[in-house]
Short mmCIF file of C-alpha atoms and ligand atoms in Angstrom, two decimals:
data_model
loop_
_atom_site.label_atom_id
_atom_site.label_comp_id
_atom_site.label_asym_id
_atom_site.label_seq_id
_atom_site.Cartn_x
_atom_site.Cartn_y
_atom_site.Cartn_z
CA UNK A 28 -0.14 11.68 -41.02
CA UNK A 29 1.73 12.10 -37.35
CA UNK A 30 -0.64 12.05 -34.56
CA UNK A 31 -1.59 15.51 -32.69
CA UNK A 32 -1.78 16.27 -29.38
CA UNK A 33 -4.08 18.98 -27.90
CA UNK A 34 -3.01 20.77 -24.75
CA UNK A 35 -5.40 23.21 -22.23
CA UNK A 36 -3.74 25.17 -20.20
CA UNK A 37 -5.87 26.24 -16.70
CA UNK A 38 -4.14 29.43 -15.38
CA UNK A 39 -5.10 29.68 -11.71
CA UNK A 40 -3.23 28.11 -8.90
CA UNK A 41 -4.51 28.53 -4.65
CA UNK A 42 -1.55 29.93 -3.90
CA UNK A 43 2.06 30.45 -6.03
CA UNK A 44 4.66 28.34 -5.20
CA UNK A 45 8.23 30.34 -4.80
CA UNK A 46 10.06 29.32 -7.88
CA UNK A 47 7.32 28.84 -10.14
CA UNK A 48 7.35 30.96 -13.49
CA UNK A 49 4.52 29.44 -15.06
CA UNK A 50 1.91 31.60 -16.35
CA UNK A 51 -0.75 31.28 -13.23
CA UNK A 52 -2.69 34.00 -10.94
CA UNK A 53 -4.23 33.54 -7.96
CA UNK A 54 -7.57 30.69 -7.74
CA UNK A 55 -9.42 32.78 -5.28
CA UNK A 56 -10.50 35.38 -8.18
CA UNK A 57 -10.81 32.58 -10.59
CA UNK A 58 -14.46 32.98 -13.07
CA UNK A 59 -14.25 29.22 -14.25
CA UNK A 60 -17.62 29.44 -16.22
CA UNK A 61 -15.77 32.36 -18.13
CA UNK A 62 -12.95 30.72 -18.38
CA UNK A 63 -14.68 27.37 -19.65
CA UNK A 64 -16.42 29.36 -22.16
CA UNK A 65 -12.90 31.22 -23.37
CA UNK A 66 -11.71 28.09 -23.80
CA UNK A 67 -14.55 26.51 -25.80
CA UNK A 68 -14.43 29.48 -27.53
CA UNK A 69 -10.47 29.08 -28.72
CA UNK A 70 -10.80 25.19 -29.08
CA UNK A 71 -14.09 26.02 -31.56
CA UNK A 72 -11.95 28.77 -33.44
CA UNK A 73 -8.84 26.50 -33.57
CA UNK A 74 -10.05 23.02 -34.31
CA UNK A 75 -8.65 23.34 -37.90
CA UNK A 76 -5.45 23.55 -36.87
CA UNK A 77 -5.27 20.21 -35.62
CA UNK A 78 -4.41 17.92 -38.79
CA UNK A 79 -6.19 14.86 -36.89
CA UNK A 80 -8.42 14.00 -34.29
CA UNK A 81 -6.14 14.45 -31.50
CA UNK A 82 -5.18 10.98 -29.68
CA UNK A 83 -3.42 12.70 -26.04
CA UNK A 84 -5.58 15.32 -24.72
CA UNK A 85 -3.38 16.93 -21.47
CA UNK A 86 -4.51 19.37 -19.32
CA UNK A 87 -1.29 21.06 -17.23
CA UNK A 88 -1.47 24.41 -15.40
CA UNK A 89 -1.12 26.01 -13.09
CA UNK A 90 -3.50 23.70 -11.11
CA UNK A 91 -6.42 22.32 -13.37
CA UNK A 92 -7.61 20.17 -10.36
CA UNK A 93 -8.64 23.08 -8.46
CA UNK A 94 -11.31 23.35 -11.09
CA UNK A 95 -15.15 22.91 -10.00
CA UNK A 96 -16.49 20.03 -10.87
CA UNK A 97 -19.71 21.95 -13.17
CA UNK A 98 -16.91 23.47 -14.92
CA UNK A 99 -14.83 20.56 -15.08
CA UNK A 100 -17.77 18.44 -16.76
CA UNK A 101 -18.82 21.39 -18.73
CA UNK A 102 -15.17 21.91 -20.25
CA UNK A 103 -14.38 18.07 -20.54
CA UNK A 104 -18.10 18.00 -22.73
CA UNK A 105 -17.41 20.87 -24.75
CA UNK A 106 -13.99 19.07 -25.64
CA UNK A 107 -15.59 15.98 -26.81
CA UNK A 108 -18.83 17.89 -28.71
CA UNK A 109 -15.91 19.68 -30.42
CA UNK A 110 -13.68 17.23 -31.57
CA UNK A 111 -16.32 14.91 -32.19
CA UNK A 112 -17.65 13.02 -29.61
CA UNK A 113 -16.69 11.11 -26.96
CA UNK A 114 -13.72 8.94 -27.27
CA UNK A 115 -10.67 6.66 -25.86
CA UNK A 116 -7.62 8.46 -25.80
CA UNK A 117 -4.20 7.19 -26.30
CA UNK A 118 -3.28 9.37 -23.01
CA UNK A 119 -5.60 11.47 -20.93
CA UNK A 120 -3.39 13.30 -18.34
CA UNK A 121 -4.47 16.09 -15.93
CA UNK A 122 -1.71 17.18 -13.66
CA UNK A 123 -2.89 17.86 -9.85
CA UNK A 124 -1.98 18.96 -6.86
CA UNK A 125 -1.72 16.63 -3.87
CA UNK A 126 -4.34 18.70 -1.27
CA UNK A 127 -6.97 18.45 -4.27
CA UNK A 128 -6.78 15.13 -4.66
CA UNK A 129 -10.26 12.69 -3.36
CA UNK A 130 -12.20 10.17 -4.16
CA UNK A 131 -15.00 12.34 -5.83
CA UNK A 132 -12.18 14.12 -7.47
CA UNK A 133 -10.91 10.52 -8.85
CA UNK A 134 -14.71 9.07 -9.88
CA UNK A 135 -15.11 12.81 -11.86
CA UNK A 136 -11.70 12.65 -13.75
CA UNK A 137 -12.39 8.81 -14.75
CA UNK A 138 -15.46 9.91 -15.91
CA UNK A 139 -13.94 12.74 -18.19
CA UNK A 140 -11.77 9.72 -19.37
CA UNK A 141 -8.23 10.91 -17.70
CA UNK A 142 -5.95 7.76 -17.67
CA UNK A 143 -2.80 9.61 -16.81
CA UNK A 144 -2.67 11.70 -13.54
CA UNK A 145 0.23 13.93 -13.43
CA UNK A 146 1.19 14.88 -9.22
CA UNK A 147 3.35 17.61 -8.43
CA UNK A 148 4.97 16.01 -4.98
CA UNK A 149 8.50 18.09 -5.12
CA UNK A 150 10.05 16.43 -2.09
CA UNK A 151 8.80 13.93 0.74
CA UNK A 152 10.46 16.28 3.48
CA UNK A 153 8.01 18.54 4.74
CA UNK A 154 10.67 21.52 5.29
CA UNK A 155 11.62 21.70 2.11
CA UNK A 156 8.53 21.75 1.14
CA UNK A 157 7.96 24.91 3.40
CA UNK A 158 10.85 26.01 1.91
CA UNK A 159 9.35 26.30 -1.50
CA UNK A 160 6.14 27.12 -0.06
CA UNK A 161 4.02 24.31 -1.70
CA UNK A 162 0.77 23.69 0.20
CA UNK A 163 0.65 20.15 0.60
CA UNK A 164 3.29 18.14 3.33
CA UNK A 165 4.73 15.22 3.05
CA UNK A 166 2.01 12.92 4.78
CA UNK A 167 -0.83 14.73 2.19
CA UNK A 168 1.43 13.71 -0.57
CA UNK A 169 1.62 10.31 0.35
CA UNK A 170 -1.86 9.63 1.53
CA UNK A 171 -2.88 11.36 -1.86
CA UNK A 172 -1.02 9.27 -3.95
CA UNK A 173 -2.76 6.01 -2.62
CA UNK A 174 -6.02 7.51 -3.52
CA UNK A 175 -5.03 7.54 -6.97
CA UNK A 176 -3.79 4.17 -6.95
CA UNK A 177 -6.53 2.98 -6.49
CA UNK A 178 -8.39 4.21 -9.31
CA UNK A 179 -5.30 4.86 -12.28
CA UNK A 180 -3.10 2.66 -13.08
CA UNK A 181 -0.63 5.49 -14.61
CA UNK A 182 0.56 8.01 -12.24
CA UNK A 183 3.54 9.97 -12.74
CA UNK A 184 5.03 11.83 -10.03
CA UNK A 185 7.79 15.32 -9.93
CA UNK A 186 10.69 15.65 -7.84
CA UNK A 187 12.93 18.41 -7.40
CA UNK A 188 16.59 18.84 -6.65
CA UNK A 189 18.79 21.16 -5.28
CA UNK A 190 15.79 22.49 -3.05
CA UNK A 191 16.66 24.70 -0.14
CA UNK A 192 17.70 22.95 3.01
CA UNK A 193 18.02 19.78 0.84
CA UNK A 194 21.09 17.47 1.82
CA UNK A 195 22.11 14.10 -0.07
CA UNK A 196 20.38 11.92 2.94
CA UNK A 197 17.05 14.44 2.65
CA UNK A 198 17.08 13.56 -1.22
CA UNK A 199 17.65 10.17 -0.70
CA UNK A 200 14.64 9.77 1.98
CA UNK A 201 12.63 11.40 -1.07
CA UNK A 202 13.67 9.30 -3.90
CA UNK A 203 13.50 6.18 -1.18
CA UNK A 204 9.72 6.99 -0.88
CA UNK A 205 8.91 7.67 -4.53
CA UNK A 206 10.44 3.94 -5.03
CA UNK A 207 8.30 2.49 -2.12
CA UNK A 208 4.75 4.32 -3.50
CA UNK A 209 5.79 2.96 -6.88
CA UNK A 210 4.38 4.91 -9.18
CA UNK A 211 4.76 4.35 -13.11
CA UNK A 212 6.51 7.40 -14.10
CA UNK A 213 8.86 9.72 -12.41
CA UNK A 214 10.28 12.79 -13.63
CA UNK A 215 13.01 14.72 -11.78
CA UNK A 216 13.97 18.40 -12.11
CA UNK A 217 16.58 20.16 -10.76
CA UNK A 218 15.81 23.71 -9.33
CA UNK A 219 15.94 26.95 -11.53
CA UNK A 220 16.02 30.13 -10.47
CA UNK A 221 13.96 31.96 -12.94
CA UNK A 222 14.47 35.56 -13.05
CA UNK A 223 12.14 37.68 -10.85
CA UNK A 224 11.03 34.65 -8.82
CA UNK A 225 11.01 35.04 -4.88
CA UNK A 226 13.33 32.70 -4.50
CA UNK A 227 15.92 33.96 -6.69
CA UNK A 228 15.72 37.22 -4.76
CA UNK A 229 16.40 34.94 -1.83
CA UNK A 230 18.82 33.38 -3.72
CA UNK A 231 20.64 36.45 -4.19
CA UNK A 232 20.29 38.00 -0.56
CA UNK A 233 21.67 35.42 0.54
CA UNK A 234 18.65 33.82 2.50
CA UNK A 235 18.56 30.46 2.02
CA UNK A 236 20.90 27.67 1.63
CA UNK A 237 20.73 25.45 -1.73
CA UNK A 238 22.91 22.76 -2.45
CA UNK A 239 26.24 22.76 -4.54
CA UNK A 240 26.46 22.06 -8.07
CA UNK A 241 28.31 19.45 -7.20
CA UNK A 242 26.06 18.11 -4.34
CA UNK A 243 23.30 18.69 -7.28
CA UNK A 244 25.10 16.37 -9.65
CA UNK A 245 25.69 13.73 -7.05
CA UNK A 246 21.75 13.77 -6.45
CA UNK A 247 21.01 13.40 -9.71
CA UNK A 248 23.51 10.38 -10.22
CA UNK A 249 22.38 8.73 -7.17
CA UNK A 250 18.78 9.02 -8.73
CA UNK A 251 19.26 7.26 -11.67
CA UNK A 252 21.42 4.88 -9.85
CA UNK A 253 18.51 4.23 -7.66
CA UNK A 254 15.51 4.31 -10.19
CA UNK A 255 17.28 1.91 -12.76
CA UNK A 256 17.90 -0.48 -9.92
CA UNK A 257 13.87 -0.39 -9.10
CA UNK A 258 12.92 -1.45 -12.95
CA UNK A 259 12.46 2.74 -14.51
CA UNK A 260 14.41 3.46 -17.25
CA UNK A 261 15.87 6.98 -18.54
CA UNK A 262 14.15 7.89 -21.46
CA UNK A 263 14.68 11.38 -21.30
CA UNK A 264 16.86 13.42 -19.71
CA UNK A 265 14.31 14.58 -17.03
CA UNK A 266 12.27 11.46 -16.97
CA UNK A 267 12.30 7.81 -15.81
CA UNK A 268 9.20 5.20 -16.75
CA UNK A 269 8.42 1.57 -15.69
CA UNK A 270 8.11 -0.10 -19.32
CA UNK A 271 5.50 1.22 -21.45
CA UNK A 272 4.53 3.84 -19.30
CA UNK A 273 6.55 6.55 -21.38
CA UNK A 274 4.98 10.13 -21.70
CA UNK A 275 3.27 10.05 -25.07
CA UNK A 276 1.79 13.57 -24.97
CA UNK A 277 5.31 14.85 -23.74
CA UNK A 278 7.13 12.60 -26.23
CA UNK A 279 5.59 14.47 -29.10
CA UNK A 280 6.50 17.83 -28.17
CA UNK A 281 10.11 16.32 -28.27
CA UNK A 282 9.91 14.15 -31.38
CA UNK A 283 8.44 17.31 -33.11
CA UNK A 284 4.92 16.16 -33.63
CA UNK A 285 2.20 18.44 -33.86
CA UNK A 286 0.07 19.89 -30.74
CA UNK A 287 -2.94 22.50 -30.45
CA UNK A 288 -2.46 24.72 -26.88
CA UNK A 289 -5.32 25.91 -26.12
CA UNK A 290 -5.27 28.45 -23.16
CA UNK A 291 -3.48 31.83 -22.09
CA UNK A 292 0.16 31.09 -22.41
CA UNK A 293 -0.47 27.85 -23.89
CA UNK A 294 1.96 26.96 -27.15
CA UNK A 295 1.32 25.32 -30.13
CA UNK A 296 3.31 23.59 -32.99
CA UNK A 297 1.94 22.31 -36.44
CA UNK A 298 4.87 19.70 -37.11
CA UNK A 299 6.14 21.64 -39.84
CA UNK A 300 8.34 24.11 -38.62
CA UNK A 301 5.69 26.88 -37.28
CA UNK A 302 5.33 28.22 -33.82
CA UNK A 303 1.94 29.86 -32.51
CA UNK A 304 1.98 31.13 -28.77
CA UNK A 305 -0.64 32.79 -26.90
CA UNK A 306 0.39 35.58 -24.94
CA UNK A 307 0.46 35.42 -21.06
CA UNK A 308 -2.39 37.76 -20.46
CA UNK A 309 -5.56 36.10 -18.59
CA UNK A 310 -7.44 39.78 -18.96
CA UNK A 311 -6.50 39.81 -22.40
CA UNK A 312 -7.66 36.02 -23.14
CA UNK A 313 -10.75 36.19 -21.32
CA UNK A 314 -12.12 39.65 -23.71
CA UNK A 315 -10.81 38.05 -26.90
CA UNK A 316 -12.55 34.64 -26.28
CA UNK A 317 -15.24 34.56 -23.51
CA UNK A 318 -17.66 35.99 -26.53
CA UNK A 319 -17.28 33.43 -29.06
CA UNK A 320 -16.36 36.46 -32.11
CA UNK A 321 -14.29 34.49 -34.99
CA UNK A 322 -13.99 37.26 -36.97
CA UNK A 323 -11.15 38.97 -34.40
CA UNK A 324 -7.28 38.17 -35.75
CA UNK A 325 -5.30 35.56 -34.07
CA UNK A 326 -4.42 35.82 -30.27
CA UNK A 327 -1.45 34.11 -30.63
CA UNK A 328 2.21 34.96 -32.37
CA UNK A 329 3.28 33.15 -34.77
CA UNK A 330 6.74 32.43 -35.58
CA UNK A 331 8.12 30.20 -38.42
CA UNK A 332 11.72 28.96 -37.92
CA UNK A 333 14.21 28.54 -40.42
CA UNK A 334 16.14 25.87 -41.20
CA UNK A 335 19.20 26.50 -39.24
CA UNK A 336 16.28 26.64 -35.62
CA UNK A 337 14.77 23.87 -36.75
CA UNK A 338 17.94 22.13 -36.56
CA UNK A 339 18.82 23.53 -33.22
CA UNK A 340 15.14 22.36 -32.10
CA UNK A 341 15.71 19.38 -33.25
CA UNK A 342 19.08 18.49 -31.42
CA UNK A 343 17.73 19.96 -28.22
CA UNK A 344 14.77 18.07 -28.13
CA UNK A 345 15.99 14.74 -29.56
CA UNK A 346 19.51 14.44 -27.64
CA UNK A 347 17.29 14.97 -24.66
CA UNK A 348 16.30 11.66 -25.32
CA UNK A 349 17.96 8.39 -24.61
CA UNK A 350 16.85 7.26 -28.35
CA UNK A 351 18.92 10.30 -29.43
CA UNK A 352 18.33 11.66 -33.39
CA UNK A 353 17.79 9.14 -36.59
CA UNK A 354 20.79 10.43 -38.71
CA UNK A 355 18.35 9.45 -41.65
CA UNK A 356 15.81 11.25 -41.06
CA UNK A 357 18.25 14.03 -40.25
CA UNK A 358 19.55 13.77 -43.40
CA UNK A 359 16.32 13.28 -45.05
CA UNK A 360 15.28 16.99 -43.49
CA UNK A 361 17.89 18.80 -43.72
CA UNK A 362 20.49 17.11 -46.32
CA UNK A 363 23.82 15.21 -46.15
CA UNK A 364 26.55 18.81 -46.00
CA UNK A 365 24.25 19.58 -42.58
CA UNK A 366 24.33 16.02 -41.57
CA UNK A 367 28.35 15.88 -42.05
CA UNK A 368 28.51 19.41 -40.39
CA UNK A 369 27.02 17.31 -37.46
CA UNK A 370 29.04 14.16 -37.42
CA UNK A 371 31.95 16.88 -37.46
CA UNK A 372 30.87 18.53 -34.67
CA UNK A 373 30.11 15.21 -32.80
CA UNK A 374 33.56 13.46 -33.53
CA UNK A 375 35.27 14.60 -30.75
CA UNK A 376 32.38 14.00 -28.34
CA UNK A 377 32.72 10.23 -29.56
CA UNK A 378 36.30 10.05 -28.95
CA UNK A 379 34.98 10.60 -25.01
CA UNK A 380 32.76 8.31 -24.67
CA UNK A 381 30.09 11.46 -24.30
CA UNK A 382 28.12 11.15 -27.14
CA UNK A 383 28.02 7.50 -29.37
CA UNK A 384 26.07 6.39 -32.81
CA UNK A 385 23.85 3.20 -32.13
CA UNK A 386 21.71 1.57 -34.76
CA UNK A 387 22.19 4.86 -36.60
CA UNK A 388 21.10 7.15 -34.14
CA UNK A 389 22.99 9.89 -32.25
CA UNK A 390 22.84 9.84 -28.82
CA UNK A 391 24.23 11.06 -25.67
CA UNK A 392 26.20 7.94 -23.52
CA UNK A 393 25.75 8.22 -19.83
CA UNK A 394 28.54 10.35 -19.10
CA UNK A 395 27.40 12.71 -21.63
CA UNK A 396 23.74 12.87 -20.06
CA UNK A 397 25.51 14.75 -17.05
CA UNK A 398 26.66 17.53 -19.16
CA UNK A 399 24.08 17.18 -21.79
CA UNK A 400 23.55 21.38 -22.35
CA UNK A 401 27.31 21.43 -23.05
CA UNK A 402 27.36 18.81 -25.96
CA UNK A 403 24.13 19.82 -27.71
CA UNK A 404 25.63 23.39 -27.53
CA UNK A 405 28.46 21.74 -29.49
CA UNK A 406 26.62 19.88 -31.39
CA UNK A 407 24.65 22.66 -33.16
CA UNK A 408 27.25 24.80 -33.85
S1 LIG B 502 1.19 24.69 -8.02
FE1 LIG B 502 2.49 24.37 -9.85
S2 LIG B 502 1.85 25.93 -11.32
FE2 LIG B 502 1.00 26.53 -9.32
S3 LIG B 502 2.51 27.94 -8.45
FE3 LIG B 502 3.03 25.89 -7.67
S4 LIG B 502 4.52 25.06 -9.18
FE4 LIG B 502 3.50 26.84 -10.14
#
């Protein structure tokens, strides 16, 4: 049996944050007893669908430490009574936002049992942070981050590249200061422009000045140069970890293990090749589940791939990863003629130096990590 993750989504943030096309409104309209009861309510409905008592419990967002603390305690109880009782989790994360962060905040999340606190810091330059509009500057971050050192000995930390106004010396101040707070786990994103955020409209009126492509990739190189040389290692594409302090929640999602997501917008996957997604619809969520009626159909869609998906799923995901895919197992899933189609499609990958086979295992080489869309492209066609 694989181990399941369960995932609770909290769809409010205190203000939106120009790039961000996550599924969150605005915190100052925010019902949380209705919205701790809707998600009771789903979890209660859903439990079957988890094939074990879940061992990662993560609760992302928008920003689920903006919660109240009565609703916080209320939802974190309701969990436990629902899954059966309290317990130690493998990994407990809640992702928070540096101006929520305090000590009563800390002593009510160790309580709950969180042993993983996930802190979206973006930059240590306070005008790219303006630039972005986050709430927090760089001193909050900072003196936020102690806090939680103090109390959690697992704190992970995002960064962001190619931010406006951001220059190689700007990104190396930030990545300087990650290294000095020293936190367990880093991940690093480079900036999207999702369609219909403000800053894509920016983007496109020509408002703001971003970094190059190539000023992007030199960022990036210069932050794994950096982070290897301070003891984190690369195990995914995105993400860097002192030793043992891999992501196991995230892991799963990219080894193909199953979760539950509980929440509007929240996914789910049952490890066997079927999809289940709620809709992004807060009204919508709140009728369906703040009255606990089990007889209503599903919220979610539900889509089960085919082989030819899961194959592309499971490239994407896996080569992602440093540890790459098991051709075994590949094989073992999906048979030898798609595992030669693969090797056939890799061999010229190999002959760079972008992609190599370790210890039977596909996997991208360092070069290939820097154009990593462009080979697993390849790769599944
Ligand atoms: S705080 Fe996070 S979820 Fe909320 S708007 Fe900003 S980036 Fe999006």
């Amino acid at each position: 049996m694989k181990s399941c993750g369960l995932y609770i989504h909290i769809p409010f943030c205190r203000s939106k944050c120009i790039y961000c096309d996550f599924f969150s409104g605005g915190a100052s309209a925010a019902d949380w007893d209705l919205l701790v009861d809707a998600l009771l309510n789903e979890l209660e409905e859903r439990k079957h669908e988890l094939k074990d008592l879940p061992d990662t419990l993560y609760i992302g967002g928008g920003t689920p430490s903006l919660i109240q603390v009565d609703a916080f305690r209320r939802l974190i109880d309701g969990i436990y009574d629902k899954i059966g009782g309290r317990k130690q989790w493998n990994e407990f994360t809640i992702e928070v936002n540096p101006d929520d962060v305090t000590e009563e905040k800390c002593a009510l999340w160790l309580e709950a049992g969180v042993n993983r606190v996930s802190m979206g810091v973006q930059s240590f330059v306070d005008s790219e942070l303006n630039a972005i509009r986050r709430r927090h500057n760089a001193d909050c971050a900072e003196k936020s981050l102690h806090v939680l050192k103090k109390h959690f000995h697992n704190i992970s930390i995002d960064l962001m590249f190619g931010l406006p106004g951001q220059t190689a010396d700007s990104w190396y101040e930030s990545v300087g200061k990650a290294i000095e707070i020293n936190p367990e786990h880093i991940s690093a994103y480079s900036l999207m422009f999702e369609d219909g955020t403000p800053i894509s409209v920016m983007k496109n009126l020509g408002r703001l000045f971003f970094p190059s492509d190539d000023e992007c990739v030199e960022m990036w190189k210069s932050l794994s140069r950096r982070l290897k040389m301070s003891g984190y290692s690369q195990y995914e594409i995105s993400n860097y970890s002192k030793p043992g302090y891999e992501s196991v929640h995230n892991s799963r999602y990219w080894l193909g293990f199953p979760y539950l997501g509980i929440g509007p917008s929240a996914h789910s996957y049952d490890g066997g090749g079927v999809r289940r997604a709620n809709p992004s619809d807060l009204k919508g969520y709140l009728r369906r589940f703040s009255s606990n009626n089990v007889e209503c159909s599903p919220f979610y869609i539900e889509e089960t791939l085919e082989t030819e998906e899961l194959i592309e799923e499971m490239l994407l995901t896996r080569m992602r990863m440093r540890s790459g895919v098991s051709l075994s197992e590949f094989e073992m899933r999906f048979g030898i003629k798609e595992k030669e189609r693969l090797l056939g499609n890799a061999r010229e990958y190999i002959r760079n130096d972008m992609v190599a086979i370790d210890n039977g295992r596909l996997r991208l080489t360092d070069d290939g990590i820097m154009i990593a869309d462009e080979i697993i492209l390849g790769l599944t066609m």
